Short mmCIF file of C-alpha atoms and ligand atoms in Angstrom, two decimals:
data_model
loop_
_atom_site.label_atom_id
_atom_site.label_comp_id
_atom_site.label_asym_id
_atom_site.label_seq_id
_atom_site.Cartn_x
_atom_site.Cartn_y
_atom_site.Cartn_z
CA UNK A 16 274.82 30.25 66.03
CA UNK A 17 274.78 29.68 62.26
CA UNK A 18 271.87 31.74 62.00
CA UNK A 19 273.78 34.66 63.49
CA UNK A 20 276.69 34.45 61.81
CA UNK A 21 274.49 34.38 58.18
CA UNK A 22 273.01 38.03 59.71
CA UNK A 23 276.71 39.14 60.65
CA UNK A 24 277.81 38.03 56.82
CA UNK A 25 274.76 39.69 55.38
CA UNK A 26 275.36 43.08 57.32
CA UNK A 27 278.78 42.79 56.03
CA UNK A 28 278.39 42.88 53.08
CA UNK A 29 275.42 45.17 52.35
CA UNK A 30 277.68 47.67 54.07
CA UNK A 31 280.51 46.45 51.99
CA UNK A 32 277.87 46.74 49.00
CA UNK A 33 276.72 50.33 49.84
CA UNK A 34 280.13 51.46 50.06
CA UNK A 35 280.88 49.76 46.69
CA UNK A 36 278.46 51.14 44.49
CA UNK A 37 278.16 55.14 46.52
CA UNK A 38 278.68 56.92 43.40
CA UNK A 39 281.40 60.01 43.43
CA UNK A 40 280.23 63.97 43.28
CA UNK A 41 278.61 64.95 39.75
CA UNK A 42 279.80 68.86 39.46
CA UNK A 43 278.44 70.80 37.00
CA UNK A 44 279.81 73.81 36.39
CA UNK A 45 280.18 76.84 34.66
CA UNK A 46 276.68 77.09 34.23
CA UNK A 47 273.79 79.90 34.62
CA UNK A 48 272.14 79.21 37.71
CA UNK A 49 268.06 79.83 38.14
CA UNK A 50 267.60 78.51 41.84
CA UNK A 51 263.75 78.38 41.95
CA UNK A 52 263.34 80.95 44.66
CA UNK A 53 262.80 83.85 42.81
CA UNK A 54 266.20 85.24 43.13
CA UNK A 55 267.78 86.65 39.59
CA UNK A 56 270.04 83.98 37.64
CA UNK A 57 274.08 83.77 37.98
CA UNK A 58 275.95 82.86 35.24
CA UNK A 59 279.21 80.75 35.53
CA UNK A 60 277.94 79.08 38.72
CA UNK A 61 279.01 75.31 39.98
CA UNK A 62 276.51 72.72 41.34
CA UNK A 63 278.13 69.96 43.38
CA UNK A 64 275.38 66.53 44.08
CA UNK A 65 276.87 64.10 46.61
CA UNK A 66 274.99 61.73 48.38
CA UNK A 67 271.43 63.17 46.66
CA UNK A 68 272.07 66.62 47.90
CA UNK A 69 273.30 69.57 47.09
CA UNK A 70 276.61 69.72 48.70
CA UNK A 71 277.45 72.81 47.16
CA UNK A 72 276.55 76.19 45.28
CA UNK A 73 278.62 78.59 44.63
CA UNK A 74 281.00 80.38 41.79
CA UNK A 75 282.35 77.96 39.47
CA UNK A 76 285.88 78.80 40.74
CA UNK A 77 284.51 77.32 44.30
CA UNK A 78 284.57 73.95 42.82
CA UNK A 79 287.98 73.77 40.72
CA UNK A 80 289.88 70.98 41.28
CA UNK A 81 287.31 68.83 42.69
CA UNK A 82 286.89 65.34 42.18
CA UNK A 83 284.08 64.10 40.74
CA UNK A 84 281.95 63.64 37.52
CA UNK A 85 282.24 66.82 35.80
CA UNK A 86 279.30 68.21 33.33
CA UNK A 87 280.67 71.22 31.75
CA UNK A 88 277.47 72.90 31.10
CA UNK A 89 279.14 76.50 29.52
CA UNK A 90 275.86 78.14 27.79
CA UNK A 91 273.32 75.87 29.47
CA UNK A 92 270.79 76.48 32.49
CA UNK A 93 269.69 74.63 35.46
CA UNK A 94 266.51 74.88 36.66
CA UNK A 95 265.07 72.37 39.79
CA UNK A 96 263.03 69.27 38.98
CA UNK A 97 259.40 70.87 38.26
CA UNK A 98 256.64 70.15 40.45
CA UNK A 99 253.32 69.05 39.40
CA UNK A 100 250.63 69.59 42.60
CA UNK A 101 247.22 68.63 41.34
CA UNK A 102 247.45 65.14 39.62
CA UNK A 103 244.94 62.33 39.19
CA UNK A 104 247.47 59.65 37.91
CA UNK A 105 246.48 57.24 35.13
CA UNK A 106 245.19 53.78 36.13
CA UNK A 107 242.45 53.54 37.36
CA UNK A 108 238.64 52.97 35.54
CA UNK A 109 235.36 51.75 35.35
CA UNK A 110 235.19 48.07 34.15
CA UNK A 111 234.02 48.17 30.34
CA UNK A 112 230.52 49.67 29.39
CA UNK A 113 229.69 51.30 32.76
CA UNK A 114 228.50 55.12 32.58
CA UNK A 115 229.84 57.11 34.91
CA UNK A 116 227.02 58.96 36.91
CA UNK A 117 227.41 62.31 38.37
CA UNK A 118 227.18 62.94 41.94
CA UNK A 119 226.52 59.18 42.57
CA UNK A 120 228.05 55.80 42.81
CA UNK A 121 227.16 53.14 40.30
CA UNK A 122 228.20 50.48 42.52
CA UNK A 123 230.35 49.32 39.41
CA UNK A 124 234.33 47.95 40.49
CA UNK A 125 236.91 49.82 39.67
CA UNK A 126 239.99 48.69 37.52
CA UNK A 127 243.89 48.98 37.65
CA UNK A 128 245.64 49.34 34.89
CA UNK A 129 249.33 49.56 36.75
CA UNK A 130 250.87 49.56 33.12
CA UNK A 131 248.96 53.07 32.79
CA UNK A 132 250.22 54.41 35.99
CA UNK A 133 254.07 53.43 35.59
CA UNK A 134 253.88 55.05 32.15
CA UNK A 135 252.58 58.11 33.46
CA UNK A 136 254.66 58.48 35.48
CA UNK A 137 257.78 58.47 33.36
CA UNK A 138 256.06 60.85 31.05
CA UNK A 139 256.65 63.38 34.14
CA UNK A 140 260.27 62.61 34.37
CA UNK A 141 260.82 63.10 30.74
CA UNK A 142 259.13 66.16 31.01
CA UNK A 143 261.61 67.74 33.83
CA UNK A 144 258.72 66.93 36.67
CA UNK A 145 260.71 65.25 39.61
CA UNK A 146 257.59 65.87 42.26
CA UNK A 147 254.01 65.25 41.81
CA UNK A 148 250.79 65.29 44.34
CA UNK A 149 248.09 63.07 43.28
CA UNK A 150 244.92 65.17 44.98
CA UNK A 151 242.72 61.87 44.90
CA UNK A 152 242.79 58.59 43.37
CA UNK A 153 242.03 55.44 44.23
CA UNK A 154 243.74 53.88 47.00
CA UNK A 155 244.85 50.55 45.00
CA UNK A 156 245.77 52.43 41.87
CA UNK A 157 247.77 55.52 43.76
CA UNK A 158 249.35 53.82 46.80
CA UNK A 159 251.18 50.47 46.07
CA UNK A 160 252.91 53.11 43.60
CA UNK A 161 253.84 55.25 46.11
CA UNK A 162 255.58 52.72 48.00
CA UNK A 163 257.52 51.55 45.15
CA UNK A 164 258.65 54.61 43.95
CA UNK A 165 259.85 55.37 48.21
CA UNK A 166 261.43 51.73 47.60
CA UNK A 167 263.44 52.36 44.72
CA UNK A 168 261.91 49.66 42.84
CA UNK A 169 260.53 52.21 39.62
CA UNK A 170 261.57 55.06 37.77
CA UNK A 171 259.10 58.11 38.88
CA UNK A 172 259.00 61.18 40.33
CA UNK A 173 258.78 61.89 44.00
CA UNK A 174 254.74 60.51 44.68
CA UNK A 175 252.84 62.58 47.30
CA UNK A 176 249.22 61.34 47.45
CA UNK A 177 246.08 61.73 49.33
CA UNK A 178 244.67 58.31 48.46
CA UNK A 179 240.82 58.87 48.99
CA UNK A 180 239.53 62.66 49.13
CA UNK A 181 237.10 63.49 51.79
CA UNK A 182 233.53 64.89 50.80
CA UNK A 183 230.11 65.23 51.78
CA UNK A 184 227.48 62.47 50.37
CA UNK A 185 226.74 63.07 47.01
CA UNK A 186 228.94 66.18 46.17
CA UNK A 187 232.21 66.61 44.04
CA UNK A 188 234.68 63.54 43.95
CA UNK A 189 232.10 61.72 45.82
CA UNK A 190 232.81 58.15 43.90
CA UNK A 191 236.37 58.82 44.97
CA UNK A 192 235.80 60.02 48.67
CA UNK A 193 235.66 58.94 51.84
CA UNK A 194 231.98 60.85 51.99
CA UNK A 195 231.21 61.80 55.88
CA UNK A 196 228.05 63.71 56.84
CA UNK A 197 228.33 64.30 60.68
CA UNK A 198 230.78 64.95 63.44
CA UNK A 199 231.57 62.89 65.75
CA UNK A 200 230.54 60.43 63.68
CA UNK A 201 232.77 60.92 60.41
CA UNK A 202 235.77 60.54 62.95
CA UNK A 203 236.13 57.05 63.06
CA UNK A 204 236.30 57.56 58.55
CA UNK A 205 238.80 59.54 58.78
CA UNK A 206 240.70 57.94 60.92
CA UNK A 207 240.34 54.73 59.00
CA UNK A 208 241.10 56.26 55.87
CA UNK A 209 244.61 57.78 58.16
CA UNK A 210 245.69 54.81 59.41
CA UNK A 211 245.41 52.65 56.35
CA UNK A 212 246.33 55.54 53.56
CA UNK A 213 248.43 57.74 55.50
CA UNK A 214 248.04 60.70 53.53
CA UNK A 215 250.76 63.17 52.58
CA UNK A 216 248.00 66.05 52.02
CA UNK A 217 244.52 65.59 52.33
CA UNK A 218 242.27 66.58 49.76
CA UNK A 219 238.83 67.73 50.78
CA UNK A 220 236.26 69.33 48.12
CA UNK A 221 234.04 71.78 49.12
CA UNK A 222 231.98 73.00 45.67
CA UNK A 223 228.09 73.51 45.14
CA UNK A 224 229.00 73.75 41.61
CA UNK A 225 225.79 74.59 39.24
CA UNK A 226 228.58 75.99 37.19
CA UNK A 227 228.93 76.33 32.99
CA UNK A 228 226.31 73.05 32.43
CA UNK A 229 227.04 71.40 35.65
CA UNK A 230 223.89 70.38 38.22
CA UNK A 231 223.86 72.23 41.76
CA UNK A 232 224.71 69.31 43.86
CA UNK A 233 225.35 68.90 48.06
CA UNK A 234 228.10 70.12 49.87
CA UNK A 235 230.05 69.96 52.71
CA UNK A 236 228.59 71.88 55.75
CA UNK A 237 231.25 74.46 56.69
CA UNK A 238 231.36 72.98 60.89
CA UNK A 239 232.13 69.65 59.30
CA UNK A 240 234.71 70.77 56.99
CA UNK A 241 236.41 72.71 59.76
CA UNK A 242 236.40 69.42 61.66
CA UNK A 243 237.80 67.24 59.02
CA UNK A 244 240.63 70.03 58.52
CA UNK A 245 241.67 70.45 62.52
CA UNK A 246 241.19 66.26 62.46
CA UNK A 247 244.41 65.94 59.43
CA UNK A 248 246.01 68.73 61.31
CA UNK A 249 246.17 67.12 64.25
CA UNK A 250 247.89 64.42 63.41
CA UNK A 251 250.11 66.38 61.10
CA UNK A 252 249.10 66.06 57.76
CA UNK A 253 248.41 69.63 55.64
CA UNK A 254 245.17 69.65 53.55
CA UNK A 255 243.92 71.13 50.49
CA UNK A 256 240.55 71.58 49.23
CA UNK A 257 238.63 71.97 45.55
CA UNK A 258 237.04 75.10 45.26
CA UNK A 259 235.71 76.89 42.05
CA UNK A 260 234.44 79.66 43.23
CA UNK A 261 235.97 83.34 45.62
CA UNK A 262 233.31 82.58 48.28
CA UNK A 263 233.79 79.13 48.49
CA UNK A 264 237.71 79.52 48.75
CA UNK A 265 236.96 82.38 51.25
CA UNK A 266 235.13 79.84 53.67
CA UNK A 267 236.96 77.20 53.13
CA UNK A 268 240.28 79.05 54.16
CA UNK A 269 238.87 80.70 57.21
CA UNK A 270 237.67 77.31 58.18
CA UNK A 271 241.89 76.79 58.17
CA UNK A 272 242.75 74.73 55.07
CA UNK A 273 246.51 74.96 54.25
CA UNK A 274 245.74 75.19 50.12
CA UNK A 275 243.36 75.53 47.12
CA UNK A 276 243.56 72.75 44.90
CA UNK A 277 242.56 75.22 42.23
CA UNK A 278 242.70 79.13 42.37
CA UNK A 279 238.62 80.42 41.48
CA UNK A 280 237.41 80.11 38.18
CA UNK A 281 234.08 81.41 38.14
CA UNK A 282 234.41 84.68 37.55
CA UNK A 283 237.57 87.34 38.11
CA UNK A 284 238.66 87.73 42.17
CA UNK A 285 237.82 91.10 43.87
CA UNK A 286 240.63 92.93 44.83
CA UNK A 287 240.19 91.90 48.44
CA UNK A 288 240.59 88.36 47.69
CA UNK A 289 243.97 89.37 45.92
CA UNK A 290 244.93 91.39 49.05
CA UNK A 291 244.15 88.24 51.49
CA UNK A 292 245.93 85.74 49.07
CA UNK A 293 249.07 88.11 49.46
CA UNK A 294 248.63 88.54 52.87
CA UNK A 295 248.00 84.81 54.15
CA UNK A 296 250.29 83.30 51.76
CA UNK A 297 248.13 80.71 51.01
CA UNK A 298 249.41 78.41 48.24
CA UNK A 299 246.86 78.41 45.37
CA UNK A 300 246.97 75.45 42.91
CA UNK A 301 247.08 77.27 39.14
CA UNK A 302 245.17 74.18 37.11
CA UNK A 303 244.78 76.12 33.92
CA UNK A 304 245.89 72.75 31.35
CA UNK A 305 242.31 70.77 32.16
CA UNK A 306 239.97 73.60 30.88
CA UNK A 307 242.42 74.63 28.10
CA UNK A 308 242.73 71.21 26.63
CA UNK A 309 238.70 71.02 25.89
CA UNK A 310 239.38 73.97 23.27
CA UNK A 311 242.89 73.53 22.48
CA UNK A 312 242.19 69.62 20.63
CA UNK A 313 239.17 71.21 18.67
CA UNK A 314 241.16 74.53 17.66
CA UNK A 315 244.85 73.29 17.93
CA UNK A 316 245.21 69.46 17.49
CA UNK A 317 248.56 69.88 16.02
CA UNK A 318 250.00 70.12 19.51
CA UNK A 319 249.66 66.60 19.55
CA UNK A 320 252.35 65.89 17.11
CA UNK A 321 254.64 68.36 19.62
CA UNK A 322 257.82 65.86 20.25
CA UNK A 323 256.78 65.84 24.26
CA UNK A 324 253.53 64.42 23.41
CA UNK A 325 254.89 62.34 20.57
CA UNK A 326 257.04 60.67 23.55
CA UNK A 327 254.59 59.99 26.32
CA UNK A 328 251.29 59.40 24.51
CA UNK A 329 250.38 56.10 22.47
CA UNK A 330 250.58 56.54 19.20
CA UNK A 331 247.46 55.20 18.33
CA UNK A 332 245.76 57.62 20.80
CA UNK A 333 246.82 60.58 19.08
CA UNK A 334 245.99 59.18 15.69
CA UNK A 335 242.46 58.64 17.58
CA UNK A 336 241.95 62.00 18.57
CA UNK A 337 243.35 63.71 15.71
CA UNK A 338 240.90 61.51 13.44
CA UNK A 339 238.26 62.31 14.98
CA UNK A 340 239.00 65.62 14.89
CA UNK A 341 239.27 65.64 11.16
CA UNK A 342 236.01 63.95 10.84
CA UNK A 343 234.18 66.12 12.99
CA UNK A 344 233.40 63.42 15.27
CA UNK A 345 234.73 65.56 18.72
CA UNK A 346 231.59 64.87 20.43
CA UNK A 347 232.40 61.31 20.85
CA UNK A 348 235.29 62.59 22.64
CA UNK A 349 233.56 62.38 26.11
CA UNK A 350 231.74 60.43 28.08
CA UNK A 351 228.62 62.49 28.27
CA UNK A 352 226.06 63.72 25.98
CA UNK A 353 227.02 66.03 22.78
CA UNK A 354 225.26 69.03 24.15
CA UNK A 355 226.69 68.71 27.67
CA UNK A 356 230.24 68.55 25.75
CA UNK A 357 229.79 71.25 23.75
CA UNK A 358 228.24 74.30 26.26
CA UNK A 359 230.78 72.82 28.44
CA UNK A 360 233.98 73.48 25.84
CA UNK A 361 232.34 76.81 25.29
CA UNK A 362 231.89 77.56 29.20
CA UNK A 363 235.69 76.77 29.90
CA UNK A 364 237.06 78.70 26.92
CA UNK A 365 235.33 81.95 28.86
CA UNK A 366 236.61 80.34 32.23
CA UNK A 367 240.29 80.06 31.55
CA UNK A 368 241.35 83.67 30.81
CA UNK A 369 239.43 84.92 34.05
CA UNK A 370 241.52 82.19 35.52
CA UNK A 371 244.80 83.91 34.11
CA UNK A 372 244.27 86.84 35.16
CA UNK A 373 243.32 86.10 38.33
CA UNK A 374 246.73 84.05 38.98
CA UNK A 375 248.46 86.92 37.75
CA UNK A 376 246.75 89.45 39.55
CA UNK A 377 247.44 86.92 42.58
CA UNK A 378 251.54 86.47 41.74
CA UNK A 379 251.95 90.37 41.11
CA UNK A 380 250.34 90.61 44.54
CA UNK A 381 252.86 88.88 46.18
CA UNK A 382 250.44 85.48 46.45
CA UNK A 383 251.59 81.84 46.37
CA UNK A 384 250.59 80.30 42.95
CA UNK A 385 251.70 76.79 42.39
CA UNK A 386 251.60 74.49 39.12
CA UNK A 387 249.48 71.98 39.38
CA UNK A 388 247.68 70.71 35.94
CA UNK A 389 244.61 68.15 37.49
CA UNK A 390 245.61 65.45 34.52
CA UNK A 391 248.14 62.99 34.27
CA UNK A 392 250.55 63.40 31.83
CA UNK A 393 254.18 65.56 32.36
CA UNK A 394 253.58 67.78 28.99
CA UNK A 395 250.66 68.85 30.14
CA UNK A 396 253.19 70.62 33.21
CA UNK A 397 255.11 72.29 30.66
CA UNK A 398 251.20 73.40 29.11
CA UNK A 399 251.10 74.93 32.19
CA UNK A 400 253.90 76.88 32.08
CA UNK A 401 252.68 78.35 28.49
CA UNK A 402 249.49 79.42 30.13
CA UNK A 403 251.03 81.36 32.82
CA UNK A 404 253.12 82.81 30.44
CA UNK A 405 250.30 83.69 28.54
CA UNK A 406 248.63 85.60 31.13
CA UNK A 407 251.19 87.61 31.21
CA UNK A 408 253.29 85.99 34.32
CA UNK A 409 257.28 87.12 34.09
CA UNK A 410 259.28 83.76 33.75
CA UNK A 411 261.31 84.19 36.98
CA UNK A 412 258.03 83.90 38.66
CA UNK A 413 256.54 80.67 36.77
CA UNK A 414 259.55 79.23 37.10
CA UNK A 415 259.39 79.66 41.51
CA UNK A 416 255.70 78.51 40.69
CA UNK A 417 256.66 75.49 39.46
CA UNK A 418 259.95 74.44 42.20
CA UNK A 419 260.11 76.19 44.97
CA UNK A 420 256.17 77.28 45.67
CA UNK A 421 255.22 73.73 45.21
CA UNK A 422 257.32 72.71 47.58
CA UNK A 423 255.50 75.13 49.74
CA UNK A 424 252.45 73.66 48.64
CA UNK A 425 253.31 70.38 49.58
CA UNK A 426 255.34 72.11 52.91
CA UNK A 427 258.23 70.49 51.86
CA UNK A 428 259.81 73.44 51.36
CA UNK A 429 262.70 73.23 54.06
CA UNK A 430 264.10 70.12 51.83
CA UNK A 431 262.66 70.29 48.30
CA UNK A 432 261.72 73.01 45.09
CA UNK A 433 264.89 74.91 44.87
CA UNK A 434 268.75 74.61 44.22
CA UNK A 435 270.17 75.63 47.54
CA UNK A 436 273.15 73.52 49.64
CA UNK A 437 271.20 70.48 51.64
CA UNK A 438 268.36 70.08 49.33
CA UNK A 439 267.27 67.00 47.73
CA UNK A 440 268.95 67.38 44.38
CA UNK A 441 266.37 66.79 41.83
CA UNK A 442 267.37 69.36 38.59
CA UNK A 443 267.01 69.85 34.74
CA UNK A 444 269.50 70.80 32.66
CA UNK A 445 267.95 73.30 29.91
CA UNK A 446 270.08 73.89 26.52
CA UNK A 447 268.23 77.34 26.47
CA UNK A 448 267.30 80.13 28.44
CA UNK A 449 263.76 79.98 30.11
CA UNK A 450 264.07 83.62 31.80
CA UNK A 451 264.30 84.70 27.92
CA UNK A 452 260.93 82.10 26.45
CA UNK A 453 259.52 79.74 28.76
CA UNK A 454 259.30 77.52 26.09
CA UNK A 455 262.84 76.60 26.58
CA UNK A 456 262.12 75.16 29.74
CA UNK A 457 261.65 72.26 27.10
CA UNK A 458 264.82 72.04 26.00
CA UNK A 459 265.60 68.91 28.40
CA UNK A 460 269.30 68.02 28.54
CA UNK A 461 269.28 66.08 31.61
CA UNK A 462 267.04 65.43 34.82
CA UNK A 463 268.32 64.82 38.33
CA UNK A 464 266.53 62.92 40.77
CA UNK A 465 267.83 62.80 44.06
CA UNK A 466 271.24 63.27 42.71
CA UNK A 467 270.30 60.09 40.45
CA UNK A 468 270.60 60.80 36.25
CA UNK A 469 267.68 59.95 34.93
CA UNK A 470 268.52 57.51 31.47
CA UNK A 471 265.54 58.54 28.99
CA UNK A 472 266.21 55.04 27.63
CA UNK A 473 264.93 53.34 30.20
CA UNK A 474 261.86 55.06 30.77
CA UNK A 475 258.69 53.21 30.38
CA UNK A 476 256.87 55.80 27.86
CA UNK A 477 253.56 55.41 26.05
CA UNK A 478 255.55 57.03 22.62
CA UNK A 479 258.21 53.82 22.84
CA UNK A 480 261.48 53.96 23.45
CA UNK A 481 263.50 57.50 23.67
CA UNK A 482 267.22 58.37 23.13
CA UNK A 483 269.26 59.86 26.28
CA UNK A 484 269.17 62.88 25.55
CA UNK A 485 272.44 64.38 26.98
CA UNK A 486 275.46 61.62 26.27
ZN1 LIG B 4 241.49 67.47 40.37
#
């Protein structure tokens, strides 16, 4: 009896408490609208947020006289939160000393740094990234951080993760995989790997390589890779796969995976493979940042002193890399031997413009491209957004590549990626116009996560403590 009536008090008064603290509409009006679809901007438009949705978009004059927080942003744009859908978040290593070996395990434990992964993850909120997919990670690092961030209990973007990839023995991601080599057998993996990681997306890889300096090395067969895709299928999960190359992609979509973790890099797409991406609507992951950065330190290490970077990097880092720099000491920069390092910088400063042009050839086509940057840091997003502009992308069009078609990547798109009445209502406020230089889609006023502010000052960034940035 006194046990129930403790419940009935306790129901009481989290009901009580939930009524308490609901927080009233934030409007903000009278501003110019990009939605993320595609669709031109409208200027003098109102944005209502009640409840973590949008509860209304319309002309400003729709919402006069409401009650509410009002954020008069006259001469400011809203874009949604940006999505991010090839990650590999921060926090997770090799214990001291131990080489990483290609292709194989070293048997060596890895280590969580949670510190790592909490701060990366605030670097993409700061940087106007409300959704990210991590595309393979380790399970302890990647998945207790998930449930957190569903919890409430830390500031982050929305986490989608596949926990452990799925490969064939030996081949790419293998030290991260769930590595299967026959069917039926590999069944009983994967559904392991289900029931314990539950999956959002699965990533597969499916790459040969012998690319730039990189060793041929196994691969999937393509009967087992249909199998593993119709197995996450089944039980309702959509799955992506690494590819580098057109023919690779080619098989690896008619063997029915939902996206490409990265759009090919090898060498420019035939004008078929543009056709098919248009047709199929297959969302194609852009991942342009990783092969940039191995050029843009060595020719451009100023960027580092950029005030995104200066906010969600360590300080000491950047003084690291910038040093050695300076000294002409880059080759201690990687893990791997100088040659490799070098042919390898040189390789993916050939490799990146064919990748431009292929994503624009694939956006002007009417294809899905989505922004995903394979690193771990929210700048390195709005890197991405440079590059696509770069290649010659029209802004309307990076900016649905970064909301709305990653939503659609992650098939979320029914609830998430654009500014429309029911969605989740995760925005940034821009003080300048990203239709006229994308690099205004820096100009961070304000960030909305389901309908919550984000306060900058209370972000847990690797650059120290930062300022709100909108009062
Ligand atoms: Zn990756």
């Amino acid at each position: 009896m006194r046990y129930m009536k403790c419940v009935f008090l306790a129901a009481a008064t989290l009901v009580f408490a939930a009524t308490a603290v609901r927080a009233e509409p934030t409007i903000i009006d009278h501003v110019t609208l990009i939605d993320g679809t595609g669709r031109a901007p409208k200027p003098d438009m109102a944005v209502v947020i009640d409840g973590g949705k949008f509860t209304l978009v319309g002309p400003s004059v729709l919402a006069k006289g409401l009650a509410g927080q009002r954020i008069d942003a006259t001469g400011k744009y809203l874009i949604p939160g940006l999505f991010d859908v090839h990650i590999h978040l921060a926090g997770f290593s090799r214990g001291k000393g131990k080489e990483w070996a290609p292709g194989g395990k070293t048997g060596d434990k890895w280590v969580v740094d949670r510190k790592a992964g909490e701060q990366a993850l605030a670097s993409y909120l700061y940087a106007g990234v409300t959704t990210v997919l991590d595309v393979g990670n380790i399970p302890e690092n990647i998945l207790p951080l998930r449930a957190d961030e569903r919890a409430g209990k830390i500031l982050s973007p929305h986490i989608f993760a596949t926990g452990n990839l799925v490969t064939y023995p030996g081949s790419h991601g293998t030290d991260i995989a769930v590595n299967v080599s026959s069917w039926p057998e590999a069944e009983a993996q994967l559904q392991a790997q289900f029931d314990s990681q539950h999956p959002d997306v699965q990533k597969i890889t499916y790459d040969d390589e012998g690319w730039g300096s990189r060793p041929l090395i196994p691969i999937l067969p393509r009967d087992l890779l249909e199998h593993i895709i119709r197995f996450y299928n089944l039980h309702g999960v959509r799955t992506t796969v690494h590819v580098s190359n057109e023919s690779r992609a080619l098989e690896a979509i008619y063997s029915g995976v939902d996206t490409l973790a990265h759009t090919p890099i090898q060498g420019p797409v035939t004008d078929a493979f543009v056709r098919m991406a248009a047709a199929k609507q297959i969302p194609m992951a852009t991942t342009m940042m990783i092969g940039d950065n191995y050029t843009r330190l060595h020719e451009h290490p100023e960027y580092l002193d950029q005030p995104l970077y200066v906010a969600t990097m360590d300080p000491a880092e950047r003084a690291r890399l910038k040093k050695l720099i300076a000294d002409g000491k880059e080759t201690a920069l990687a893990n791997s031997k100088p040659l490799y390092q070098r042919s390898w910088r040189m390789w993916m400063k050939t490799q990146t413009p064919i990748l431009q042009d292929n994503l624009r050839r694939i956006d002007e086509a009417g294809g899905v491209i989505a922004t995903g940057t394979d690193g771990s840091n929210g700048a390195g997003e709005q890197r991405e957004l440079e590059l696509l502009a770069e290649a010659g992308v029209p802004p309307l069009h990076i900016i649905r590549a970064a909301t709305y078609n990653g939503a659609r990547f992650i098939g979320r798109q029914e609830t998430m990626g654009s500014i429309e009445e029911g969605k989740d209502a995760d925005l940034v406020l821009l003080a300048a116009d990203p239709l006229a230089d994308i690099n205004n889609a820096k100009s961070i006023l304000m960030v909305m996560k389901d309908g919550a502010i984000i306060d900058e000052s209370k972000l847990d960034l690797a650059g120290g403590m930062q300022k709100r940035r909108m009062e």
